[in-house]
Structure formats: structure tokens, C-alpha cells
Amino acid sequence: MRGPGLRYRPGLSRLPAGRRGAGLARHRPDVLLTRTVPDAAEAAAWRRATARDAPLVVVLVAPDADGGREGAAESAPDAVDVVDAHLAVVHLTDRAATGRERYARALALAELRWLTAVTAPTLSSRLAAVRPRRGSVALVGAGVVNLITALRLLRSGHRVTVYDSAPDPRSGAHWTAYGASRGGGDGRMFTLTETDGYHGNATTGPVPFLRPLKDNGWCLAEPSALGEEELGWVRDSARIPPWLARAYTDDILLLNRLSQPLWNELLRKEPELARDVGLREGILRLYTDPAGLRAQITRQQALGAAHRVLTPEQVAHGYPALSHTRTAGILAGGIEVTGFTVQIHSFLARLIGLLEQEGARFHWERPVEGLHTDANGLPDGLRCAEGPVRADHYVLSPGAYGGELLRGTAAHGLIHGVVGVWLTLPNPLPRLLNSLKISRSGHVAEDTNVTVTTAPDGTPSLVVGSGYGWTGADPAHIDPAQLDALHAAVEDTAALFFPEAFEAARADGLLERSKRHCVRPWTASSLPVLEIAPNAHGGLVVVTGGHNTGGFAQAPVVAQAVANAVHGEAHPMHVRYHPDRLRMFYRNQ
């Protein structure tokens, strides 16, 4: 767990009080993990040496299980003591953690508490200054995240206008005219592990963004297109220590859990959104690797997502469409988990129709070039070819296409593109009735979603999506040969799991006709972004994005976080998805 920014000094604990204070002053840490709380004199010496305004944080790690408090650290916000106005002491309260696990959790808790201490004063002052709490909101980007946000704002009494550079998704324009929500395949999924962390780990190492697909890498861009911005982004991704990567993932999963009841509430209160959109409950996760299956059983059960663990024989018996997997020896097993899928194209059409019906205005094929600023450099409108557009608040959610739009924001440069590819197969008898997640460890198309859908002509179909192909900062920087390799990898999975349907699709041309790709917004940390900044007239500029493969899953909780912000209220996402979180961690390295 040692590494840049982390110093191990066990000798400090054995020094007399006066010398401990001198030791803290010499090392000047932001956070101290210890078994004893510094006294007032030690804290004062430490504080004087740092000369920074941010509070110092102590995480108290008990020497044994009886030394902690009841409950889990993440769920015990009252386990914070204040020694003085500048020093917070947090008790690690997870009694089950021992050894390395205890210190990994202590480090994660330390980083989050320090982040909160650093960001809370600015966030609080910005939220307190918001005027008006109800007013006009201009949203840039008509992906599913921003549309769900628009609905939340509309229902909260705001006047909503949406700008998008693409055509109306209901117009039937070619898929290449759209971003990820409408340009990708006609299927989206909610599970409790969407928007997952992709940082790699101590065993596999960092994500191979610079390695080409043929070498089991993620690089889909032509090497000549990658500049210093891309190389710096990759360096940021590669140097995240495993304990911090896990902490980021835990925060993502927390927001997934918060999103689940919001999805349930939305579909209950807005039944129009669930009508004729192919809503299907229940997801079957399949694994070809026994180790991967075992790890996911533990993980899904810990999240409360697992309903039933299946042997290959049980998969074949319970899902006749997959019966051949038993004789072919493909599977290690499966897990039935909480989740649902929808046909996203139909869902978007219904969502836009509902928004229009409720008074939202849409401006299609209306690019927003950037933020218009006043003489003091504060945003006071949106820059469009026709002139500036002004509202009380601005919400920017451009997916992987931020470019100049995000210039001047903290999120600028954080979000790059990662390609996913899609194809469609028929769903013949015996039909697959539940959507799938397929995991093939070590395969180029390692994680594949299969969504049970209905084609526009009513034909039962399967939409297959997978692939990770990094484009760098420009989503247009795609090497055609590498894109073909990504398509071939997804076809390989489709042919392995649905051989008859695959051959039928290839024979009648559906396979070729249905091939498409979308560019998803990605961050170096795999942690999504939610930025809150003031504008020139008392409102906010809010940036949301970088949700990797989980924008649909987290859309309702993103909407809640945005609505809270423009109402002057806090939300857990404001800190956990702070755009400067990774940069602040590395600031002294």
C-alpha cells in the first residue's frame, strides 16, 4: 500500500508527546493514520507547520476489533470528533476488517474525509449563494442522463430548455448523427455494478490504454493522434494505487444503490416511460472463468444483488436458449441478479415526448460552442452561432463530445472517449427471455451485454454490445482497422453463445446492417464527474459526465444531485464526483 504520497512512520507513535508534535510538523501530512489522537499541543504544532486553511484529518485505527465503534465506517457519519477548529478525528468503525484490509479501508476513509474537508467550504458557499432556487435552466446535451435531469428539474418547477447538436432522436436520422444514447444499440441496462471501476488492480496492473487491441489493449486511436493531453491522462490513470481505486469503485457502487429506488419511483410515477419500451426485469450474469465467477458471487452477494447462483447445468435447464453452452463446455456458471433492461431508442422517444408535453423546449441541431463569459471571466450564457443564450442555470452533459464546450470548467480535459460496438441478432425459438451480461476473462470483448428487444417490425431480437476502445480526447480519432478488430471480437462472442442466431443474421445481412458503434465518456480515474460552479448572475453551471458504461444506470441519481445543487442543497455526489478529486490527491507529488 506504500507509494507516492503515503509515508510510513511507525516510530512517531513511540516518541514522547513533544517530539511527536515536532515529527508531525516535520512531515506535514494532510492526513494521519494512527492509534492515538494527537493532543492539543501536537495538533497545534502540526497545524502551524502546514500553513494551509483546510482542516487536518486523523483516522483512528484501533489496535484490535474491540477498539472500534459499531457499524461500518462508510455508514457512521457520527464517528467524527473535533479536537479543535482545524482537526477532525475519524474512527475506523469496521470491526470485521483486519490486517491489510483494515489499513486499506482506513486509507480510503482518510481520503474521503480529507476530500470532504477540503471541498465542503467552497461547495457550501456556492450552494448557499444560489439565486434563484427556481428558475430557467438551459441544458446542453440530449443524452439519457440530461433528459432524466431535465424531467427532474421540470417536475421541481423549473423552466427547461434543451440544446443538442444532433437531430431529434425520433426523426429517423442515421445513427452516426447521434451520441452514445441514440447512436448506440437499442438496449440499456441497470444493475448495481454498472458504471464500474476500470482502474485495474495490483494483479492485472493499470488499464492498457496505450496498447493496441491486437495486444489485448484498449487503444483504438491512431498513435499519431495521441498528444501530451492523452499521455498525461493515461499517466493519471496508471498511478492510482489499488486502495484508492477500490475507494472510487465503492463510491460508484454507493451511487448505484442510491439510483435504484429513484428508478423504481420514476417508472412508478411516470408509467408512460415504461410503456412499449421493452422493459424486462432480472439479469443473468454468465462467466467462462471459474475464478471470475467466484469473485462475482462474493461481490454480488455483498451488494444484495444476487438472487441465485447457477451451475452450467442449471443455466442450460433454466434458459433453453443457452442449452448448447452445457455440451460446448463454455460456462463456469451464472448468477441471477437484480436489474432491468429497456429499449433505449423507444425510451428516449417517450421521454422527449413527455418533456415536450410538460412544457420543455427543445432546440435540435443547435450546437453550443462554449460558455460565454463576462468581463470578470464568469459564465453568463451559452455561445451559439446565433448569439448568446441565457438562463438562470446551465447544465452541461456533452458525453464524450465536450471539447470547447467545457473549456474554462474544471471538467475540461477530464473526459475522453471509449468506443463500444453493437450488433443485432434474431431471437429464435426457444427464445431468450432475460437479458444477459457475459464475462469472458482475457477476451478482447471481455464484458458483453445482451439485451432482449423487439425490432421496429416486431421481430424478437437480441442487441449485443461490448468493447473498450479508447479514442483519446477526440472521439473522432478512430483507427478503422482497430474498429474492425473490435467488431470481430463482439461477433466472436455472439457466435459462441448464439450460433444459430449468428449464422441466420450473417446469412440475411442483418449482421452487417446492424453494426454500429458509439463513443462513451470516460475518465482517467473511472470516477464520473459532477462539477458545480457559479455563473455571473447568481445561478450555477453544472457539468455532469464521464459515467463510463453506466450513464443510464445512474441517470436518476445524477438528476437528483443536479436538482439539489440548483436548489442550494447538498448531495453525496457533489463531493464524491468532484472534478478535482484525483488532482487534489496528487497535488503534492
Coordinates of C-alpha atoms in Angstrom, one line a residue:
M1 CA 0.0 0.0 0.0
R2 CA 3.0 2.3 0.1
G3 CA 3.5 4.7 -2.8
P4 CA 3.7 8.3 -3.8
G5 CA 2.0 10.5 -1.2
L6 CA 2.0 7.8 1.5
R7 CA 4.6 7.8 4.2
Y8 CA 5.0 5.0 6.8
R9 CA 6.5 6.3 10.1
P10 CA 5.6 3.9 12.9
G11 CA 8.4 5.4 15.1
L12 CA 6.3 8.5 15.6
S13 CA 3.9 6.6 17.9
R14 CA 6.7 5.7 20.3
L15 CA 8.0 9.3 20.7
P16 CA 7.2 11.5 23.7
A17 CA 4.4 13.9 23.2
G18 CA 6.6 16.9 22.5
R19 CA 8.7 15.1 19.9
R20 CA 5.6 13.6 18.3
G21 CA 4.4 17.2 17.6
A22 CA 7.8 18.0 16.1
G23 CA 7.6 14.9 13.9
L24 CA 4.2 15.9 12.6
A25 CA 5.5 19.4 11.9
R26 CA 8.4 17.9 10.0
H27 CA 6.4 15.6 7.8
R28 CA 3.4 18.0 7.4
P29 CA 0.8 15.3 6.4
D30 CA -2.7 16.2 5.3
V31 CA -4.0 13.0 7.0
L32 CA -2.6 10.9 9.8
L33 CA -3.5 7.3 10.4
T34 CA -2.7 6.4 14.0
R35 CA -3.9 4.5 17.1
T36 CA -3.8 7.6 19.4
V37 CA -5.3 11.0 18.9
P38 CA -2.8 13.9 18.9
D39 CA -3.2 16.1 21.9
A40 CA -3.8 19.9 21.6
A41 CA -0.1 20.8 21.6
E42 CA 0.8 18.2 19.0
A43 CA -2.2 19.3 16.8
A44 CA -1.1 22.9 17.1
A45 CA 2.5 22.2 16.1
W46 CA 1.2 20.2 13.1
R47 CA -1.2 22.9 12.2
R48 CA 1.4 25.7 12.3
A49 CA 3.7 23.7 10.0
T50 CA 1.1 23.1 7.3
A51 CA 0.1 26.8 6.9
R52 CA -3.0 25.7 5.0
D53 CA -6.6 26.6 5.5
A54 CA -8.0 23.1 5.0
P55 CA -8.7 21.1 8.2
L56 CA -6.3 18.3 9.1
V57 CA -7.7 14.8 9.4
V58 CA -6.8 11.9 11.7
V59 CA -8.2 8.4 11.1
L60 CA -8.0 6.5 14.4
V61 CA -7.2 2.8 13.7
A62 CA -8.0 0.7 16.7
P63 CA -5.3 -1.9 17.5
D64 CA -8.0 -4.7 17.8
A65 CA -11.6 -5.3 16.9
D66 CA -12.9 -4.2 20.3
G67 CA -11.3 -0.7 19.9
G68 CA -13.7 0.4 17.1
R69 CA -17.2 1.5 17.2
E70 CA -20.2 -0.4 16.0
G71 CA -21.2 -0.3 12.3
A72 CA -19.4 0.2 9.0
A73 CA -17.1 3.2 8.5
E74 CA -19.0 4.4 5.5
S75 CA -22.3 4.4 7.3
A76 CA -21.2 6.1 10.5
P77 CA -21.0 9.8 9.9
D78 CA -21.3 10.5 13.6
A79 CA -17.9 8.8 14.2
V80 CA -16.1 12.1 13.8
D81 CA -14.7 14.1 16.7
V82 CA -13.3 17.6 16.6
V83 CA -10.1 18.2 18.6
D84 CA -10.1 21.9 17.6
A85 CA -11.4 24.0 14.8
H86 CA -8.8 22.7 12.4
L87 CA -8.6 19.0 13.2
A88 CA -11.1 16.2 12.7
V89 CA -10.7 12.7 14.1
V90 CA -12.5 9.9 12.2
H91 CA -12.9 6.5 13.9
L92 CA -12.5 3.5 11.6
T93 CA -15.5 1.5 12.8
D94 CA -15.4 -1.6 10.6
R95 CA -14.9 -4.3 13.2
A96 CA -14.6 -7.1 10.6
A97 CA -11.6 -5.7 8.8
T98 CA -8.2 -7.0 9.9
G99 CA -4.6 -6.5 8.8
R100 CA -4.1 -5.2 5.4
E101 CA -7.8 -4.9 4.8
R102 CA -8.2 -2.6 7.8
Y103 CA -5.5 -0.2 6.6
A104 CA -6.8 -0.2 3.1
R105 CA -10.2 0.8 4.4
A106 CA -8.5 3.4 6.8
L107 CA -6.7 5.0 3.8
A108 CA -9.9 5.1 1.8
L109 CA -11.8 6.7 4.7
A110 CA -8.9 9.1 5.2
E111 CA -9.0 10.2 1.5
L112 CA -12.8 10.7 1.5
R113 CA -12.8 12.7 4.8
W114 CA -9.9 14.8 3.7
L115 CA -11.6 15.5 0.3
T116 CA -14.8 16.4 2.2
A117 CA -12.9 18.8 4.5
V118 CA -11.2 20.5 1.5
T119 CA -14.2 20.8 -0.8
A120 CA -17.1 21.4 1.7
P121 CA -16.5 25.1 2.4
T122 CA -16.4 26.0 -1.3
L123 CA -19.4 23.8 -2.2
S124 CA -21.4 25.1 0.8
S125 CA -20.8 28.7 -0.1
R126 CA -21.7 28.1 -3.7
L127 CA -24.9 26.3 -2.8
A128 CA -25.8 29.0 -0.2
A129 CA -25.4 31.7 -2.8
V130 CA -27.7 30.1 -5.4
R131 CA -30.3 32.6 -6.7
P132 CA -32.9 31.9 -7.8
R133 CA -33.7 28.4 -6.3
R134 CA -36.4 28.0 -9.0
G135 CA -35.9 29.5 -12.5
S136 CA -34.9 28.8 -16.0
V137 CA -32.4 26.0 -16.8
A138 CA -30.6 25.6 -20.2
L139 CA -29.3 22.0 -20.6
V140 CA -26.7 21.2 -23.3
G141 CA -26.8 17.6 -24.5
A142 CA -29.9 15.3 -25.0
G143 CA -28.4 12.0 -23.8
V144 CA -30.4 10.0 -21.4
V145 CA -28.6 11.5 -18.3
N146 CA -29.5 15.1 -19.3
L147 CA -33.0 14.2 -20.3
I148 CA -33.7 12.5 -17.0
T149 CA -32.2 15.6 -15.3
A150 CA -34.5 17.8 -17.4
L151 CA -37.5 15.9 -16.2
R152 CA -36.5 16.2 -12.6
L153 CA -36.0 19.9 -13.0
L154 CA -39.3 20.3 -14.8
R155 CA -41.1 18.5 -12.0
S156 CA -39.4 20.8 -9.5
G157 CA -40.8 23.9 -11.0
H158 CA -38.1 25.0 -13.4
R159 CA -38.4 26.2 -16.9
V160 CA -36.4 23.8 -19.1
T161 CA -34.8 24.3 -22.5
V162 CA -32.6 21.6 -24.1
Y163 CA -30.0 22.2 -26.8
D164 CA -28.4 19.4 -28.8
S165 CA -26.2 19.4 -31.9
A166 CA -27.8 16.2 -33.2
P167 CA -31.2 15.8 -34.9
D168 CA -34.3 14.9 -33.0
P169 CA -33.9 11.2 -32.0
R170 CA -37.4 10.5 -33.3
S171 CA -36.6 11.8 -36.7
G172 CA -35.1 8.5 -38.1
A173 CA -31.7 10.1 -39.0
H174 CA -28.7 7.8 -39.4
W175 CA -27.2 6.5 -36.2
T176 CA -23.9 8.3 -37.0
A177 CA -25.6 11.6 -36.4
Y178 CA -26.0 10.9 -32.7
G179 CA -24.0 10.5 -29.5
A180 CA -23.9 7.4 -27.3
S181 CA -27.6 7.3 -26.1
R182 CA -29.2 7.2 -29.5
G183 CA -26.2 6.3 -31.7
G184 CA -25.5 3.0 -29.8
G185 CA -27.6 -0.2 -30.0
D186 CA -31.2 -0.3 -28.8
G187 CA -30.6 -1.6 -25.3
R188 CA -29.6 -0.2 -21.9
M189 CA -29.2 -2.0 -18.6
F190 CA -29.4 -1.2 -14.9
T191 CA -27.6 -3.3 -12.4
L192 CA -25.9 -2.5 -9.1
T193 CA -22.5 -2.8 -10.7
E194 CA -22.9 -0.5 -13.7
T195 CA -20.5 2.5 -14.0
D196 CA -18.0 0.1 -12.5
G197 CA -14.4 1.0 -11.8
Y198 CA -11.9 0.0 -14.5
H199 CA -8.7 1.0 -12.9
G200 CA -7.1 -2.5 -13.0
N201 CA -5.7 -3.9 -9.8
A202 CA -2.4 -5.0 -8.2
T203 CA -2.5 -8.2 -10.2
T204 CA -3.5 -7.1 -13.7
G205 CA -2.0 -3.6 -13.5
P206 CA -3.5 -0.4 -14.9
V207 CA -5.8 -0.4 -17.9
P208 CA -3.7 -0.7 -21.1
F209 CA -5.0 2.4 -22.8
L210 CA -1.9 2.8 -25.0
R211 CA -1.7 -0.8 -26.1
P212 CA -3.5 -1.8 -29.3
L213 CA -6.3 -4.3 -29.4
K214 CA -4.2 -7.0 -31.0
D215 CA -2.1 -7.0 -27.9
N216 CA -5.1 -7.1 -25.6
G217 CA -5.1 -3.3 -25.1
W218 CA -7.7 -0.6 -25.3
C219 CA -6.1 1.9 -27.8
L220 CA -8.4 2.4 -30.8
A221 CA -6.8 5.7 -31.8
E222 CA -4.1 6.1 -34.4
P223 CA -0.9 6.6 -32.5
S224 CA -0.1 9.8 -34.3
A225 CA -3.4 11.3 -33.0
L226 CA -2.3 11.0 -29.3
G227 CA -0.6 14.0 -27.8
E228 CA 0.6 15.2 -24.4
E229 CA -3.0 15.6 -23.2
E230 CA -3.7 11.9 -23.8
L231 CA -0.4 10.8 -22.4
G232 CA -1.0 12.8 -19.2
W233 CA -4.5 11.3 -18.9
V234 CA -3.0 7.8 -19.2
R235 CA -0.4 8.6 -16.6
D236 CA -3.1 9.8 -14.2
S237 CA -4.9 6.5 -14.7
A238 CA -1.9 4.3 -14.2
R239 CA -0.7 5.8 -10.9
I240 CA -3.9 5.4 -8.9
P241 CA -3.0 3.0 -6.1
P242 CA -5.2 -0.1 -5.7
W243 CA -6.7 1.1 -2.3
L244 CA -7.8 4.4 -3.9
A245 CA -9.1 2.6 -7.0
R246 CA -11.2 0.5 -4.7
A247 CA -12.4 3.5 -2.8
Y248 CA -13.6 5.1 -6.1
T249 CA -15.4 1.9 -7.0
D250 CA -17.1 1.8 -3.7
D251 CA -18.4 5.3 -4.2
I252 CA -19.6 4.4 -7.6
L253 CA -21.5 1.4 -6.2
L254 CA -22.9 3.6 -3.5
L255 CA -24.4 5.9 -6.1
N256 CA -25.8 2.9 -8.0
R257 CA -27.6 1.8 -4.8
L258 CA -29.0 5.3 -4.4
S259 CA -30.1 5.2 -8.1
Q260 CA -32.1 2.0 -7.8
P261 CA -35.1 3.4 -5.7
L262 CA -35.1 6.5 -7.9
W263 CA -35.5 4.4 -11.0
N264 CA -38.3 2.5 -9.2
E265 CA -40.0 5.8 -8.3
L266 CA -39.6 7.3 -11.7
L267 CA -41.2 4.3 -13.5
R268 CA -44.0 4.2 -11.0
K269 CA -44.8 7.9 -11.2
E270 CA -44.3 8.2 -14.9
P271 CA -45.8 5.0 -16.3
E272 CA -45.8 6.4 -19.8
L273 CA -42.0 6.0 -19.8
A274 CA -42.3 2.2 -19.2
R275 CA -44.9 1.6 -21.9
D276 CA -43.8 -0.2 -25.0
V277 CA -40.1 0.2 -24.3
G278 CA -39.2 -3.5 -23.8
L279 CA -38.8 -3.2 -20.0
R280 CA -37.5 -6.6 -18.7
E281 CA -36.8 -7.3 -15.1
G282 CA -33.9 -9.6 -14.0
I283 CA -30.4 -10.1 -15.4
L284 CA -28.5 -13.3 -15.9
R285 CA -24.7 -12.9 -15.5
L286 CA -22.6 -15.6 -17.2
Y287 CA -19.0 -16.4 -16.6
T288 CA -16.5 -18.5 -18.6
D289 CA -13.8 -18.3 -15.9
P290 CA -14.3 -20.1 -12.5
A291 CA -12.2 -17.5 -10.6
G292 CA -14.2 -14.7 -12.1
L293 CA -17.4 -16.4 -11.2
R294 CA -16.3 -17.0 -7.6
A295 CA -15.2 -13.3 -7.2
Q296 CA -18.5 -12.1 -8.6
I297 CA -20.6 -14.4 -6.4
T298 CA -18.9 -12.7 -3.4
R299 CA -19.4 -9.3 -4.8
Q300 CA -23.0 -9.6 -5.9
Q301 CA -24.0 -11.2 -2.6
A302 CA -22.3 -8.4 -0.7
L303 CA -24.3 -5.9 -2.7
G304 CA -27.5 -7.7 -2.1
A305 CA -27.9 -8.1 -5.8
A306 CA -27.6 -11.9 -6.2
H307 CA -30.8 -13.9 -6.3
R308 CA -29.5 -17.3 -7.3
V309 CA -26.1 -18.9 -8.3
L310 CA -26.4 -21.4 -11.2
T311 CA -24.2 -24.3 -12.3
P312 CA -23.7 -24.7 -16.1
E313 CA -26.4 -27.5 -15.9
Q314 CA -28.8 -25.1 -14.2
V315 CA -28.2 -22.4 -16.8
A316 CA -28.9 -24.9 -19.6
H317 CA -32.0 -26.2 -18.0
G318 CA -33.5 -22.8 -16.9
Y319 CA -32.6 -21.0 -20.1
P320 CA -33.3 -23.3 -23.0
A321 CA -31.9 -20.7 -25.5
L322 CA -28.5 -21.3 -23.8
S323 CA -28.7 -25.1 -23.6
H324 CA -25.9 -25.7 -26.1
T325 CA -23.4 -24.0 -23.6
R326 CA -23.5 -27.1 -21.5
T327 CA -22.4 -29.5 -24.2
A328 CA -19.9 -27.0 -25.5
G329 CA -18.3 -26.5 -22.1
I330 CA -18.4 -22.8 -22.4
L331 CA -19.6 -21.8 -18.9
A332 CA -18.2 -21.9 -15.4
G333 CA -21.7 -20.8 -14.2
G334 CA -24.0 -17.9 -13.7
I335 CA -25.7 -15.6 -11.3
E336 CA -29.2 -14.2 -11.5
V337 CA -29.1 -10.6 -10.2
T338 CA -31.2 -7.5 -9.7
G339 CA -31.6 -5.3 -12.7
F340 CA -33.6 -4.4 -15.8
T341 CA -33.2 -3.5 -19.4
V342 CA -35.0 -1.2 -21.8
Q343 CA -35.0 -0.4 -25.5
I344 CA -33.3 2.9 -25.2
H345 CA -34.4 4.3 -28.5
S346 CA -38.1 3.9 -27.6
F347 CA -37.4 5.1 -24.1
L348 CA -35.8 8.3 -25.4
A349 CA -38.7 9.0 -27.7
R350 CA -41.2 8.6 -24.8
L351 CA -39.1 10.7 -22.5
I352 CA -38.7 13.5 -25.0
G353 CA -42.4 13.4 -25.7
L354 CA -43.3 13.6 -22.0
L355 CA -40.9 16.6 -21.6
E356 CA -42.5 18.4 -24.5
Q357 CA -45.9 17.7 -23.2
E358 CA -44.9 19.2 -19.8
G359 CA -43.6 22.4 -21.4
A360 CA -39.9 21.7 -22.0
R361 CA -38.5 23.3 -25.2
F362 CA -36.0 21.5 -27.5
H363 CA -33.6 23.0 -30.0
W364 CA -32.3 20.2 -32.2
E365 CA -29.3 20.6 -34.5
R366 CA -28.3 23.6 -32.4
P367 CA -24.6 23.3 -31.4
V368 CA -23.4 25.1 -28.4
E369 CA -19.8 26.2 -29.0
G370 CA -18.9 27.1 -25.4
L371 CA -19.6 29.2 -22.4
H372 CA -20.0 32.9 -22.9
T373 CA -18.2 34.9 -20.1
D374 CA -18.5 38.4 -18.7
A375 CA -15.7 40.8 -18.0
N376 CA -14.8 39.0 -14.8
G377 CA -14.5 35.7 -16.6
L378 CA -17.7 34.2 -15.1
P379 CA -20.1 32.4 -17.4
D380 CA -23.1 34.5 -18.3
G381 CA -24.5 32.4 -21.1
L382 CA -24.0 29.8 -23.8
R383 CA -22.1 30.7 -27.0
C384 CA -24.1 29.7 -30.1
A385 CA -23.8 30.8 -33.7
E386 CA -27.0 32.8 -33.4
G387 CA -25.7 34.7 -30.3
P388 CA -25.6 34.0 -26.6
V389 CA -28.3 32.0 -24.8
R390 CA -29.0 33.0 -21.2
A391 CA -30.8 31.3 -18.4
D392 CA -30.6 31.2 -14.6
H393 CA -28.7 27.9 -14.6
Y394 CA -26.7 25.9 -17.1
V395 CA -26.3 22.1 -17.1
L396 CA -23.7 20.7 -19.5
S397 CA -23.7 17.0 -20.3
P398 CA -22.0 16.6 -23.6
G399 CA -20.9 12.9 -23.3
A400 CA -17.5 12.4 -25.0
Y401 CA -18.0 15.5 -27.1
G402 CA -17.2 18.2 -24.6
G403 CA -14.3 19.8 -26.5
E404 CA -14.6 23.6 -26.5
L405 CA -17.9 23.4 -24.6
L406 CA -16.1 22.6 -21.4
R407 CA -13.2 24.9 -21.8
G408 CA -13.0 27.1 -18.6
T409 CA -14.5 24.4 -16.4
A410 CA -12.7 22.1 -14.0
A411 CA -14.0 19.2 -16.1
H412 CA -12.2 20.3 -19.3
G413 CA -9.8 17.6 -20.4
L414 CA -11.0 15.0 -17.9
I415 CA -13.4 13.2 -20.2
H416 CA -12.1 11.1 -23.1
G417 CA -13.9 8.7 -25.4
V418 CA -14.1 4.9 -25.3
V419 CA -15.8 3.1 -28.2
G420 CA -18.3 0.3 -27.7
V421 CA -19.7 -1.6 -30.7
W422 CA -23.1 -3.2 -31.3
L423 CA -24.8 -5.8 -33.5
T424 CA -28.3 -7.3 -33.6
L425 CA -29.3 -11.0 -33.9
P426 CA -32.7 -12.6 -34.2
N427 CA -34.1 -14.2 -31.0
P428 CA -35.3 -17.6 -32.4
L429 CA -37.2 -20.3 -30.5
P430 CA -36.6 -21.3 -27.8
R431 CA -36.3 -17.6 -27.1
L432 CA -34.0 -15.9 -24.6
L433 CA -36.3 -14.2 -22.1
N434 CA -33.9 -12.4 -19.8
S435 CA -31.1 -10.0 -20.8
L436 CA -27.6 -11.1 -20.1
K437 CA -24.2 -10.0 -19.0
I438 CA -21.4 -12.2 -20.4
S439 CA -17.9 -12.2 -18.9
R440 CA -15.0 -13.7 -20.9
S441 CA -11.9 -13.1 -18.9
G442 CA -8.9 -12.2 -21.1
H443 CA -11.0 -11.8 -24.2
V444 CA -11.0 -8.5 -26.2
A445 CA -14.7 -8.3 -25.7
E446 CA -14.4 -9.2 -22.1
D447 CA -17.8 -7.8 -20.9
T448 CA -20.8 -8.1 -23.2
N449 CA -24.4 -7.0 -22.7
V450 CA -27.1 -8.9 -24.5
T451 CA -30.5 -7.1 -24.4
V452 CA -33.7 -8.9 -25.2
T453 CA -35.6 -6.5 -27.5
T454 CA -38.1 -6.2 -30.4
A455 CA -37.1 -4.8 -33.7
P456 CA -39.2 -2.0 -35.3
D457 CA -41.0 -4.6 -37.4
G458 CA -41.9 -6.6 -34.3
T459 CA -39.3 -9.3 -34.7
P460 CA -37.9 -10.7 -31.4
S461 CA -34.3 -9.6 -31.4
L462 CA -31.1 -9.6 -29.3
V463 CA -29.0 -6.5 -29.2
V464 CA -25.3 -7.3 -28.4
G465 CA -23.0 -4.6 -27.2
S466 CA -19.4 -4.7 -25.9
G467 CA -15.9 -3.5 -26.4
Y468 CA -13.4 -1.0 -25.0
G469 CA -11.6 1.2 -27.5
W470 CA -10.0 4.4 -26.2
T471 CA -10.0 7.3 -28.6
G472 CA -8.2 9.9 -26.5
A473 CA -9.6 13.3 -26.1
D474 CA -11.1 13.4 -29.6
P475 CA -13.9 10.9 -30.2
A476 CA -13.3 11.1 -33.9
H477 CA -9.8 9.7 -33.6
I478 CA -10.6 6.1 -34.5
D479 CA -8.3 3.7 -36.4
P480 CA -10.7 1.9 -38.8
A481 CA -8.6 -1.3 -38.7
Q482 CA -8.8 -1.4 -34.9
L483 CA -12.5 -0.7 -35.0
D484 CA -12.9 -3.7 -37.3
A485 CA -11.0 -5.8 -34.7
L486 CA -13.4 -4.7 -32.0
H487 CA -16.4 -5.6 -34.1
A488 CA -14.8 -9.0 -34.8
A489 CA -14.3 -9.6 -31.1
V490 CA -18.0 -8.9 -30.4
E491 CA -19.0 -11.1 -33.3
D492 CA -16.9 -13.9 -31.8
T493 CA -18.9 -13.7 -28.5
A494 CA -22.2 -13.6 -30.4
A495 CA -21.3 -16.6 -32.5
L496 CA -20.1 -18.6 -29.4
F497 CA -23.2 -18.0 -27.3
F498 CA -25.9 -17.8 -30.1
P499 CA -24.5 -19.8 -33.0
E500 CA -27.8 -20.4 -34.9
A501 CA -28.9 -16.8 -34.5
F502 CA -25.5 -15.6 -35.5
E503 CA -25.5 -17.6 -38.7
A504 CA -29.0 -16.5 -39.5
A505 CA -28.0 -12.9 -39.1
R506 CA -25.0 -13.3 -41.3
A507 CA -27.0 -15.1 -44.0
D508 CA -29.7 -12.5 -44.4
G509 CA -27.4 -9.4 -44.0
L510 CA -28.7 -8.3 -40.5
L511 CA -25.3 -8.8 -39.0
E512 CA -23.7 -6.2 -41.4
R513 CA -26.7 -3.9 -41.4
S514 CA -26.9 -3.7 -37.6
K515 CA -23.2 -3.0 -37.0
R516 CA -22.7 0.3 -35.3
H517 CA -20.6 1.9 -32.6
C518 CA -20.9 4.7 -30.0
V519 CA -18.3 6.7 -28.1
R520 CA -18.9 6.7 -24.4
P521 CA -17.5 9.3 -22.0
W522 CA -14.6 8.1 -19.8
T523 CA -12.3 9.5 -17.1
A524 CA -8.8 8.5 -16.1
S525 CA -10.0 7.6 -12.6
S526 CA -13.1 5.8 -13.9
L527 CA -14.9 8.1 -11.5
P528 CA -17.7 10.2 -13.0
V529 CA -17.7 13.9 -12.8
L530 CA -20.2 16.4 -11.3
E531 CA -18.9 19.9 -11.2
I532 CA -20.7 22.8 -9.5
A533 CA -19.5 26.4 -10.4
P534 CA -21.1 29.8 -10.1
N535 CA -22.3 31.8 -13.0
A536 CA -22.4 35.6 -13.4
H537 CA -26.0 36.1 -12.4
G538 CA -26.3 34.1 -9.1
G539 CA -27.0 30.7 -10.6
L540 CA -24.9 27.7 -11.3
V541 CA -23.0 26.0 -14.1
V542 CA -23.2 22.2 -13.5
V543 CA -21.2 19.7 -15.5
T544 CA -22.1 16.0 -15.5
G545 CA -20.4 13.2 -17.4
G546 CA -17.7 10.5 -17.5
H547 CA -20.1 7.8 -16.5
N548 CA -18.1 5.2 -18.5
T549 CA -20.6 2.4 -19.3
G550 CA -23.2 3.4 -16.6
G551 CA -24.8 6.7 -17.6
F552 CA -28.2 5.1 -18.0
A553 CA -27.9 3.3 -14.6
Q554 CA -27.0 6.5 -12.7
A555 CA -29.2 8.9 -14.6
P556 CA -31.8 9.4 -11.8
V557 CA -29.3 10.0 -9.1
V558 CA -27.3 12.4 -11.3
A559 CA -30.6 14.2 -11.8
Q560 CA -31.2 14.3 -8.1
A561 CA -27.7 15.7 -7.5
V562 CA -28.2 18.4 -10.1
A563 CA -31.6 19.4 -8.8
N564 CA -30.2 19.6 -5.3
A565 CA -27.5 21.9 -6.4
V566 CA -29.7 24.4 -8.2
H567 CA -32.0 24.3 -5.1
G568 CA -29.0 25.1 -2.9
E569 CA -28.9 21.7 -1.3
A570 CA -26.0 19.3 -0.8
H571 CA -25.9 15.7 -2.2
P572 CA -23.3 13.0 -1.7
M573 CA -22.4 13.1 -5.4
H574 CA -21.2 16.7 -5.1
V575 CA -18.1 15.5 -3.1
R576 CA -17.6 12.0 -4.4
Y577 CA -17.7 13.0 -8.1
H578 CA -15.8 16.3 -7.5
P579 CA -13.9 17.0 -10.7
D580 CA -10.7 17.8 -8.8
R581 CA -10.7 14.7 -6.6
L582 CA -7.8 12.9 -8.3
R583 CA -5.8 16.1 -8.9
M584 CA -6.1 17.1 -5.2
F585 CA -4.9 13.7 -4.2
Y586 CA -1.8 14.1 -6.3
R587 CA -1.2 17.8 -5.7
N588 CA 1.9 17.4 -3.6
Q589 CA 3.5 14.6 -5.6

